[in-house]
Tab-separated table of C-alpha atoms in Angstrom:
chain	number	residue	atom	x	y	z
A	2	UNK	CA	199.033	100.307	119.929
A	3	UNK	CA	196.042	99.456	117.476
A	4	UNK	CA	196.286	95.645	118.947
A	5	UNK	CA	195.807	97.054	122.550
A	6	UNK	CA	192.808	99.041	121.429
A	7	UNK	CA	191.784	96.125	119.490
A	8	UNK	CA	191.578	94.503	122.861
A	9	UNK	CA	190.190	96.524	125.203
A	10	UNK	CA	187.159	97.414	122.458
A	11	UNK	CA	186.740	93.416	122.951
A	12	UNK	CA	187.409	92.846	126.289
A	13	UNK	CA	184.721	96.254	126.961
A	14	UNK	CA	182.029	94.539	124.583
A	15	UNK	CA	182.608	91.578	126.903
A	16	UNK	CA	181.787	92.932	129.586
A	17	UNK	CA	178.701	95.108	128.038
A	18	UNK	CA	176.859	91.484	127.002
A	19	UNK	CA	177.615	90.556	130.753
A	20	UNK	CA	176.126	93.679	131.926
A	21	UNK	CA	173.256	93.789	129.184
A	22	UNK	CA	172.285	90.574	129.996
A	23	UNK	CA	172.052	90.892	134.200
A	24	UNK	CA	170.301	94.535	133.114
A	25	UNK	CA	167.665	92.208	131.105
A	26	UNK	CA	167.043	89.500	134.033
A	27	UNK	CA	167.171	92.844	136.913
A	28	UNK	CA	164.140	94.696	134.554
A	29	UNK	CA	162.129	90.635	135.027
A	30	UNK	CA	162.894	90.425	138.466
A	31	UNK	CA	161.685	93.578	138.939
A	32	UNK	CA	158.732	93.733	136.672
A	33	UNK	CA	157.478	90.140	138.619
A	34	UNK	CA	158.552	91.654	141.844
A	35	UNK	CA	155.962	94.578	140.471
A	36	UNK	CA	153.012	91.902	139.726
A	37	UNK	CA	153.592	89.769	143.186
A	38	UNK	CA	154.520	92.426	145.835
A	39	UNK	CA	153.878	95.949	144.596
A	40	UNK	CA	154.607	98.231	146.388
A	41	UNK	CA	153.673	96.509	149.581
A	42	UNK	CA	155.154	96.254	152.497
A	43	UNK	CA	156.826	93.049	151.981
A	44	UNK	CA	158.559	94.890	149.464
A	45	UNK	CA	159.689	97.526	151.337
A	46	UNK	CA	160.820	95.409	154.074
A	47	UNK	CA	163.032	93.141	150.670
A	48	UNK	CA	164.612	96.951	150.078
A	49	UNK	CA	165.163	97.888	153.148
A	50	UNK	CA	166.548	94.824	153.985
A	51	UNK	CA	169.051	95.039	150.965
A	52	UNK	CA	169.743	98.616	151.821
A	53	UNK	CA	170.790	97.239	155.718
A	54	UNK	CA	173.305	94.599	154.562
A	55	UNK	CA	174.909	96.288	151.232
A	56	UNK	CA	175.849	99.437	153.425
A	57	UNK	CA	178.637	98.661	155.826
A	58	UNK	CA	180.111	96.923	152.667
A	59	UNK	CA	180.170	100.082	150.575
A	60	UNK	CA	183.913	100.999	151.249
A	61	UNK	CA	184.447	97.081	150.483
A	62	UNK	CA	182.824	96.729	147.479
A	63	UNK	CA	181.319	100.608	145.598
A	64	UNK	CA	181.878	100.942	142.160
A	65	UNK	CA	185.477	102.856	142.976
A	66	UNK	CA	186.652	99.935	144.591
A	67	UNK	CA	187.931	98.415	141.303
A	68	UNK	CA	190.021	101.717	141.098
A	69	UNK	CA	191.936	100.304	143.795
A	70	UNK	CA	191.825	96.429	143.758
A	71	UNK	CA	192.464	95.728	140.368
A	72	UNK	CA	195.526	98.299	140.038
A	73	UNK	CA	196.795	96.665	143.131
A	74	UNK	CA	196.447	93.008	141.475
A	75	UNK	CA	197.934	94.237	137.884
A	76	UNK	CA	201.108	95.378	140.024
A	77	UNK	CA	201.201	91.653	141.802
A	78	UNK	CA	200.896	90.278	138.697
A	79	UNK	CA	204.519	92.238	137.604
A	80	UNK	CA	206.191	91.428	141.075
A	81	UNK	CA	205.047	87.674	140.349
A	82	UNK	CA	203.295	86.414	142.818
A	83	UNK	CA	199.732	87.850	141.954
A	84	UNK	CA	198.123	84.580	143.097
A	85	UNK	CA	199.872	84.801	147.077
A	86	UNK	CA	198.602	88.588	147.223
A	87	UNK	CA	194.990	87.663	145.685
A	88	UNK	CA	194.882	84.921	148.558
A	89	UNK	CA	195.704	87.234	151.438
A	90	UNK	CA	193.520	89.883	150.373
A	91	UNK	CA	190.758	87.559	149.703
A	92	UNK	CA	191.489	86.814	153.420
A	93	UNK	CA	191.601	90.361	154.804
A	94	UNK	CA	188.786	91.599	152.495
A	95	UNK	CA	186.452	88.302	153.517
A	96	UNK	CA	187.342	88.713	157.670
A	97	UNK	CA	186.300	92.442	157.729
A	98	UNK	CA	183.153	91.878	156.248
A	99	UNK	CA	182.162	88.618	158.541
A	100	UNK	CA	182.980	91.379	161.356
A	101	UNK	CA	180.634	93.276	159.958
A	102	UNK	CA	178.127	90.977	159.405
A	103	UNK	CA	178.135	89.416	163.082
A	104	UNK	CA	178.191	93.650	164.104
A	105	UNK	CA	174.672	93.536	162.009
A	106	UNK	CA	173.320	90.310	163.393
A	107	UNK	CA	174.241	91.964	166.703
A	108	UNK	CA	172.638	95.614	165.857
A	109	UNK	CA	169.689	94.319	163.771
A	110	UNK	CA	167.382	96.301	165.879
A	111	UNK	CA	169.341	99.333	166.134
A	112	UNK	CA	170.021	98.812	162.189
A	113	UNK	CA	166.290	98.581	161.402
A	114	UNK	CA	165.434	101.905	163.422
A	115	UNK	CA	167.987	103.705	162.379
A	116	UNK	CA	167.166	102.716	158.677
A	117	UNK	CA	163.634	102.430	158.155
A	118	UNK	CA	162.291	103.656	161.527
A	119	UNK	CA	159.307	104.964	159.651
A	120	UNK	CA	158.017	101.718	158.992
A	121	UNK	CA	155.175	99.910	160.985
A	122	UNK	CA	155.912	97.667	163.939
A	123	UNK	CA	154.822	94.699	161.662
A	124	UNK	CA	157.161	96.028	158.961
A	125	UNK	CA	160.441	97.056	161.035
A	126	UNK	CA	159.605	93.137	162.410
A	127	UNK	CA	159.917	91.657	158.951
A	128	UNK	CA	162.600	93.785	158.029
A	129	UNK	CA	164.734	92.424	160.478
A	130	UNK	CA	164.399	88.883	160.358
A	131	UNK	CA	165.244	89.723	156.260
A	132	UNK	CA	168.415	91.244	157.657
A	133	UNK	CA	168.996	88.612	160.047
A	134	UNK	CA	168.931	86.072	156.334
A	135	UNK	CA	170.331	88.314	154.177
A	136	UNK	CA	173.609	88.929	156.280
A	137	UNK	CA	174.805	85.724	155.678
A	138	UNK	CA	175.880	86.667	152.304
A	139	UNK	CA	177.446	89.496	153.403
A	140	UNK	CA	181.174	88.137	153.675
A	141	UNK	CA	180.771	85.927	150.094
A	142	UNK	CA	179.682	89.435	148.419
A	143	UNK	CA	182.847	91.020	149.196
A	144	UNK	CA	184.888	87.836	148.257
A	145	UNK	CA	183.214	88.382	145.320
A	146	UNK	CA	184.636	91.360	144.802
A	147	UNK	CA	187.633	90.814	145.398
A	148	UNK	CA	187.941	87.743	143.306
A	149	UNK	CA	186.074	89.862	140.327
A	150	UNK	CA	188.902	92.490	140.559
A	151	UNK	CA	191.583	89.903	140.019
A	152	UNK	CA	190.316	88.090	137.279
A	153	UNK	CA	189.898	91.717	135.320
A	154	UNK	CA	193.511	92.373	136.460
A	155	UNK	CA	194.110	89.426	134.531
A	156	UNK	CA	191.787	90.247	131.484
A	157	UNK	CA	189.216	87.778	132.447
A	158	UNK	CA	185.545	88.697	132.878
A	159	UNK	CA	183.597	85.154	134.258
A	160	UNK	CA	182.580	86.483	137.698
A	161	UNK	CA	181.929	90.015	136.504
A	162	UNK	CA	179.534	88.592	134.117
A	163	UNK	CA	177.586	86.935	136.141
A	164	UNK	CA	177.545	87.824	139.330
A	165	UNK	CA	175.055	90.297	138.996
A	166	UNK	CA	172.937	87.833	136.634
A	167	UNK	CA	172.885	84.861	139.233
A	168	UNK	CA	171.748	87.235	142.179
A	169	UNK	CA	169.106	88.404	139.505
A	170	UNK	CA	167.928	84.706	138.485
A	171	UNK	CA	168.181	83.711	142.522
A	172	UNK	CA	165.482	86.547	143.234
A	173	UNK	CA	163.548	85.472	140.230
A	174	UNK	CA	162.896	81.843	142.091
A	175	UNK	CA	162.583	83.664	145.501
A	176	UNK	CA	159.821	85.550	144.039
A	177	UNK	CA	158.063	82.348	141.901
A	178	UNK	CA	158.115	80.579	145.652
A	179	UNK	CA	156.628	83.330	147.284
A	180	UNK	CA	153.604	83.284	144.764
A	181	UNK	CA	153.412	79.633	144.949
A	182	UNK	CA	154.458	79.058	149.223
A	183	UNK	CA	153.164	82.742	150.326
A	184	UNK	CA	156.313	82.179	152.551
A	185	UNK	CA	158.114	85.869	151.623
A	186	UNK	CA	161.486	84.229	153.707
A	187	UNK	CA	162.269	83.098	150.683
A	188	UNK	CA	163.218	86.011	148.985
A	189	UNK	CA	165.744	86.569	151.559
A	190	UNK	CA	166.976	82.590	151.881
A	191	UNK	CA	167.855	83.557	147.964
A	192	UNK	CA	169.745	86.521	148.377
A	193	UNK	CA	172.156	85.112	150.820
A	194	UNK	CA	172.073	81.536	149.002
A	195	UNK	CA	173.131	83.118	145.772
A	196	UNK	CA	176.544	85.237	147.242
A	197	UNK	CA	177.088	82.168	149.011
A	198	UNK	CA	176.975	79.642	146.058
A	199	UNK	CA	178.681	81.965	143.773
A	200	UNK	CA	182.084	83.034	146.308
A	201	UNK	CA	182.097	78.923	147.193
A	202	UNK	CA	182.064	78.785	143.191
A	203	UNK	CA	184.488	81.389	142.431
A	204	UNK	CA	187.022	80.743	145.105
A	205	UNK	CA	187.147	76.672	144.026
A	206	UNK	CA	187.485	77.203	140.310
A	207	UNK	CA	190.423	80.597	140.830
A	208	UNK	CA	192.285	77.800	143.381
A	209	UNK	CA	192.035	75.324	141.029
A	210	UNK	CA	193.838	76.896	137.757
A	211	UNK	CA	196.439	78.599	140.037
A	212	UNK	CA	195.699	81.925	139.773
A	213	UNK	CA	194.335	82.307	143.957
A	214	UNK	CA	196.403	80.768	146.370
A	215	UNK	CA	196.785	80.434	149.856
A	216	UNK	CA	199.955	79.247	150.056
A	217	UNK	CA	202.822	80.637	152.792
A	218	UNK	CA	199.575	82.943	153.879
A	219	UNK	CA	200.233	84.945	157.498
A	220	UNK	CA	198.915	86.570	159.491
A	221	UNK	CA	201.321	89.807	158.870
A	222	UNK	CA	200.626	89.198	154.826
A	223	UNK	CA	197.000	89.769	155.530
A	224	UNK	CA	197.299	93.019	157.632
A	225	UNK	CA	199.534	94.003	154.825
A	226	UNK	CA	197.837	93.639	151.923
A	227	UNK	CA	194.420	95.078	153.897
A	228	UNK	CA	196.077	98.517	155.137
A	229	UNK	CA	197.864	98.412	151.348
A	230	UNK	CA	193.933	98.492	150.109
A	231	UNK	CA	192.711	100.693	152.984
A	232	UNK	CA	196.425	103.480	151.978
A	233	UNK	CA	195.095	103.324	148.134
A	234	UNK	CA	191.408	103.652	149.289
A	235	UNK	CA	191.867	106.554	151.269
A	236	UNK	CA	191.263	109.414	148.359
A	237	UNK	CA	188.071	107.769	147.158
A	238	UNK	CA	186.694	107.209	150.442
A	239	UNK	CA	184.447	110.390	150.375
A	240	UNK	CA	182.398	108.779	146.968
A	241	UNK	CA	181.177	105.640	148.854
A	242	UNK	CA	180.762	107.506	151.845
A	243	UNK	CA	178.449	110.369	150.380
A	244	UNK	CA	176.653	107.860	148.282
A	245	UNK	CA	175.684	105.895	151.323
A	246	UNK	CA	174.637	108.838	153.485
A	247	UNK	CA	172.366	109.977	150.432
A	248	UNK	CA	170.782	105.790	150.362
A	249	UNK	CA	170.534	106.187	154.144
A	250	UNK	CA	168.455	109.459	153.829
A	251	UNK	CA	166.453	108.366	151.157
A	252	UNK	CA	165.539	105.352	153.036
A	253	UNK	CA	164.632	106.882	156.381
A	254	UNK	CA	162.476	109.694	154.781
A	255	UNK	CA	160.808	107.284	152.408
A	256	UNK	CA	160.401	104.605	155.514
A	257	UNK	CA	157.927	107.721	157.116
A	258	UNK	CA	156.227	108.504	153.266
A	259	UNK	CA	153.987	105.835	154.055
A	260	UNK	CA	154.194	102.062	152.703
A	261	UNK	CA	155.227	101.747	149.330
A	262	UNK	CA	157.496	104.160	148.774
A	263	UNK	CA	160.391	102.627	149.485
A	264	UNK	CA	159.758	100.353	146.840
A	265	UNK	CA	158.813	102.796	144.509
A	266	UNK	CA	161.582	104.582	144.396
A	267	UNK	CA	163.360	101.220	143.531
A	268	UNK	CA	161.121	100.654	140.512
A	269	UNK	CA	161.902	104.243	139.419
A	270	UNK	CA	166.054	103.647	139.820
A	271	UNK	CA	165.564	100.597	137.495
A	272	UNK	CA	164.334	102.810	134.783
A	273	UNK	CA	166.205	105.854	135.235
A	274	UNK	CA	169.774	104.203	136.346
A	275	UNK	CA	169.574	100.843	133.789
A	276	UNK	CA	170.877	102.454	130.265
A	277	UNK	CA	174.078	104.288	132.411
A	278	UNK	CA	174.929	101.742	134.340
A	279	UNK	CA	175.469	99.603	131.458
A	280	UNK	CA	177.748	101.179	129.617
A	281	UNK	CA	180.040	103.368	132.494
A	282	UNK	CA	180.236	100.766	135.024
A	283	UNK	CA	182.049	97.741	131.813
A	284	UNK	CA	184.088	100.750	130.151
A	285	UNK	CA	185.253	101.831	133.836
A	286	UNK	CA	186.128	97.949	134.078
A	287	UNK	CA	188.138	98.026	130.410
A	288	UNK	CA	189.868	101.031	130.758
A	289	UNK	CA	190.954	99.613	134.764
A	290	UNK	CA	192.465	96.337	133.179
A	291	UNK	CA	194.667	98.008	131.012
A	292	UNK	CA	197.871	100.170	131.354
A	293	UNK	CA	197.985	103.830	132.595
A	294	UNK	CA	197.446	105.747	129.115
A	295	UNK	CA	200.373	108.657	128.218
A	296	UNK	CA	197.493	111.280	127.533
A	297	UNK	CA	194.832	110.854	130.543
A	298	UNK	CA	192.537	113.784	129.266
A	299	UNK	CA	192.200	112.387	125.567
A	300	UNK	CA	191.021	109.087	127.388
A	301	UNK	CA	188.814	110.694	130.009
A	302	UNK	CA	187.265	112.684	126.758
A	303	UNK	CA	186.893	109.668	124.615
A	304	UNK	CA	185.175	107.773	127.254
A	305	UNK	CA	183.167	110.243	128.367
A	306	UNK	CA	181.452	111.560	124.686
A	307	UNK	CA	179.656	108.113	124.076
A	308	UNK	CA	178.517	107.785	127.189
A	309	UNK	CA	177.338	111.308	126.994
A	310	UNK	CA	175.077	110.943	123.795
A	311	UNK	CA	173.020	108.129	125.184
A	312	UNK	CA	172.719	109.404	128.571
A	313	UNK	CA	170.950	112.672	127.685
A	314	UNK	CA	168.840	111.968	125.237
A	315	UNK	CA	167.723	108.708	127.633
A	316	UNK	CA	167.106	111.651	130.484
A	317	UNK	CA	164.901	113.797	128.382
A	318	UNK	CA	163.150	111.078	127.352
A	319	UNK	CA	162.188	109.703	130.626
A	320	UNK	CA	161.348	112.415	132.083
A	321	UNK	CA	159.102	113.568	128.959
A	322	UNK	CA	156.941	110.039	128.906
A	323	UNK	CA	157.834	108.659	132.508
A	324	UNK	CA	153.855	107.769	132.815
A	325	UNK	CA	153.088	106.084	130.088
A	326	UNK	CA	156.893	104.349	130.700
A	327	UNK	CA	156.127	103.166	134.111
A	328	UNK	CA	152.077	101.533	132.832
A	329	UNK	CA	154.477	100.068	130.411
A	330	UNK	CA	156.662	98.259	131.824
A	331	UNK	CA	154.805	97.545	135.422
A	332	UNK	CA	151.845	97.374	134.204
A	333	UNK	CA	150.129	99.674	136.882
A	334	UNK	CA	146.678	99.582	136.658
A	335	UNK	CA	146.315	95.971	136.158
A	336	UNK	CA	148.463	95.732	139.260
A	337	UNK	CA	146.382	98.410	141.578
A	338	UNK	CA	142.922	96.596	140.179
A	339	UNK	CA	144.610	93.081	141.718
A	340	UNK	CA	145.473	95.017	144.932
A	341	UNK	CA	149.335	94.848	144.649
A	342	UNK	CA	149.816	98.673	144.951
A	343	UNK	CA	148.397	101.285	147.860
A	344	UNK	CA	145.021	102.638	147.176
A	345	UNK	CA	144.490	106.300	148.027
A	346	UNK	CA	144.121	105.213	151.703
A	347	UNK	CA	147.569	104.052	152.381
A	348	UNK	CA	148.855	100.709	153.150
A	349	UNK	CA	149.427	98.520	150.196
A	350	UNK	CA	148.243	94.695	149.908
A	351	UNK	CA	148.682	91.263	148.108
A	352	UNK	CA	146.786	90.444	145.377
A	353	UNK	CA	144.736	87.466	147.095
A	354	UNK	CA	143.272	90.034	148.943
A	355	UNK	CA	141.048	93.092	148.708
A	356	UNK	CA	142.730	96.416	148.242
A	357	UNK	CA	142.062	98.817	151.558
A	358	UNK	CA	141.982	95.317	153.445
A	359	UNK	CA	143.597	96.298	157.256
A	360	UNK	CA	143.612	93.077	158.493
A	361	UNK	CA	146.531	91.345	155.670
A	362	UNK	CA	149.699	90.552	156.345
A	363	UNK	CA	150.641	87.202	155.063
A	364	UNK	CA	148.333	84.561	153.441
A	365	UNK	CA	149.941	81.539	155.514
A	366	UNK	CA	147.093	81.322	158.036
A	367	UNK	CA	149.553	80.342	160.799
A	368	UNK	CA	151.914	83.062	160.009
A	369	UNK	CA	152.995	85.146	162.809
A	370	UNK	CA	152.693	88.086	160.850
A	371	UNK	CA	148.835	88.023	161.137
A	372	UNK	CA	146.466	90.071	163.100
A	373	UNK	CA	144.066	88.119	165.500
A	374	UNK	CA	141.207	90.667	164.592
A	375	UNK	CA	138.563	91.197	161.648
A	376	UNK	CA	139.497	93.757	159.357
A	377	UNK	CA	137.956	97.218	160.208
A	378	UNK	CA	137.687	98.384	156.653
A	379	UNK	CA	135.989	95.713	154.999
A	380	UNK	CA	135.267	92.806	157.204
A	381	UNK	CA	137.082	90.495	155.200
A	382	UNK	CA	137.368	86.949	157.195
A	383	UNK	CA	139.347	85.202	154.226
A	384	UNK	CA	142.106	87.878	155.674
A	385	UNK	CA	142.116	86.096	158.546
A	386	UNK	CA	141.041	82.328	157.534
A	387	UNK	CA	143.563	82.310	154.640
């Protein structure tokens, strides 16, 4: 008993240096997303964007998801042929979500209105050819997941690690080429390039040492193990579902606060989510890769107490100092004084340019982004002559 406990209090701290570091590289990418785009409408369009192509993949991929894949795996794993199952839901997982992702390419428009219908013509334009990018790494994300979920079945933590670290570093260059190019594309050709290289990654190296195989796959193994999933899913459905509704609402009603907000209210999550998320989401993990315990309610308890005591205290503190927090760590005044956040007018603009400036949209001078007429606030012509 004390050897099992030995290794799930290792195999947790594994997973919270995994998490701790992708928490570290998501607070740079956010605090350089902060200096380049603001709260601009680039930014929003990034979110919303993100928003768009995560959502159909909630009941693929949520945080209860594990609840159900892993389990599933672990009892594989006992039946012996973990790696056959692993394959053929990798298969059945993988072809819903390129459905889904051709449904989106198909629906963009639709998606966009639907989503963010408060933004701008210009911005519900931009949003969608981020979609139209970002998609593409829709069906590696939930490959991801799937291939994530076996490797904790089998006490392994690689992809888990670092998924969330390489998407993180990926942005990080998408944003240092958008400062250096002024292309903002690239933020999305990042996104989808980093699911893409790491599912490419993941499924190679899992084939490779035998535990994913494809073997004796059919057709009728791959409906099987996906209405398996979709029979064990079923009671947690209304979490990813209710989660999602409350994004989608969040979005729409931000989308018609005015520009800026919808990036805001990311740059708030990533201080008020950050110290939770790092600690529930790698003890949820542990506790999944290891054996039903005989007393459920002493576990639930024990897990629970910890988690507690840094949770509240993080709360109250937040919500006691969230100003000075939020010039701390996005540095908001140097920011609005380089034009990167909304003035008191409204829209917000990039640094290059002044802030109030009407006529900005993208400093590549043949961008189609950019209005063919002076700005009416300040008569800026570098807005227009790049």
């Amino acid at each position: 008993m004390s050897g099992a406990r030995h290794s799930t209090r290792k195999f947790t701290a594994i997973l919270i240096s995994g998490a701790l570091t992708s928490k570290l590289l998501g607070f740079g990418r956010e605090i350089l997303m902060a200096q380049v785009l603001g709260a601009s409408l680039v930014a929003d369009g990034f979110r919303g964007a993100i928003t768009a192509v995560m959502l159909p993949l909630a009941f693929l991929q949520n945080e209860t998801v594990p609840a159900v894949m892993i389990p599933m795996h672990r009892d594989a794993l006992k039946d012996g042929n973990g790696p056959q199952r692993l394959g053929a839901m990798t298969v059945a997982i993988t072809g819903i979500a390129m459905i889904l992702m051709i449904g989106l390419q198909a629906l963009g428009e639709r998606a966009v209105d639907a989503l963010v219908g408060g933004f701008s013509a210009e911005g519900r334009s931009l949003t969608l050819d981020f979609i139209r990018i970002m998609a593409l790494g829709m069906p590696a994300s939930a490959m991801i997941n799937v291939l994530a979920a076996g490797e904790i079945a089998l006490g392994r933590t690689r992809l888990t690690n670092i998924r969330a670290s390489i998407l993180n570093v990926a942005v990080l260059m998408g944003i240092a080429l958008v400062a250096v190019s002024g292309n903002f594309h690239t933020l999305a050709w990042s996104f989808s390039a980093a699911f893409n290289a790491l599912g490419a990654w993941g499924l190679y190296t899992m084939w490779r040492e035998g535990v994913l195989s494809f073997k004796g796959l059919s057709l009728s193994s791959v409906l099987a193990s996906g209405r398996e999933f979709f029979r064990r899913l079923r009671p947690l459905l209304a979490l990813p579902v209710a989660e999602q509704a409350n994004v989608w609402i969040e979005r729409l009603l931000a989308s018609r606060v005015g520009t800026g907000a919808v990036a805001s209210l990311d740059y708030a999550r990533t201080l008020t989510e950050s110290a939770l998320l790092l600690i529930s989401q790698p003890v949820g993990l542990a506790v999944l890769s290891s054996h039903p315990p005989k007393d459920v309610g002493a576990q639930i308890e024990g897990i629970a107490r910890p988690i507690l005591a840094l949770a509240v205290p993080a709360s109250v503190f937040l919500a006691m100092f969230a100003p000075e927090i939020v010039r701390l760590v996005f540095s908001a005044r140097r920011l609005q004084r380089a034009g990167a956040v909304p003035d008191q007018s409204g829209l917000a603009r990039h640094r290059a340019w002044p802030v109030g400036c009407d006529a900005w949209l993208d400093p590549n001078p043949h961008s189609q982004w950019r209005r063919p007429e002076l700005c009416g606030r300040c008569h800026h012509r570098q807005c227009l002559s790049g």
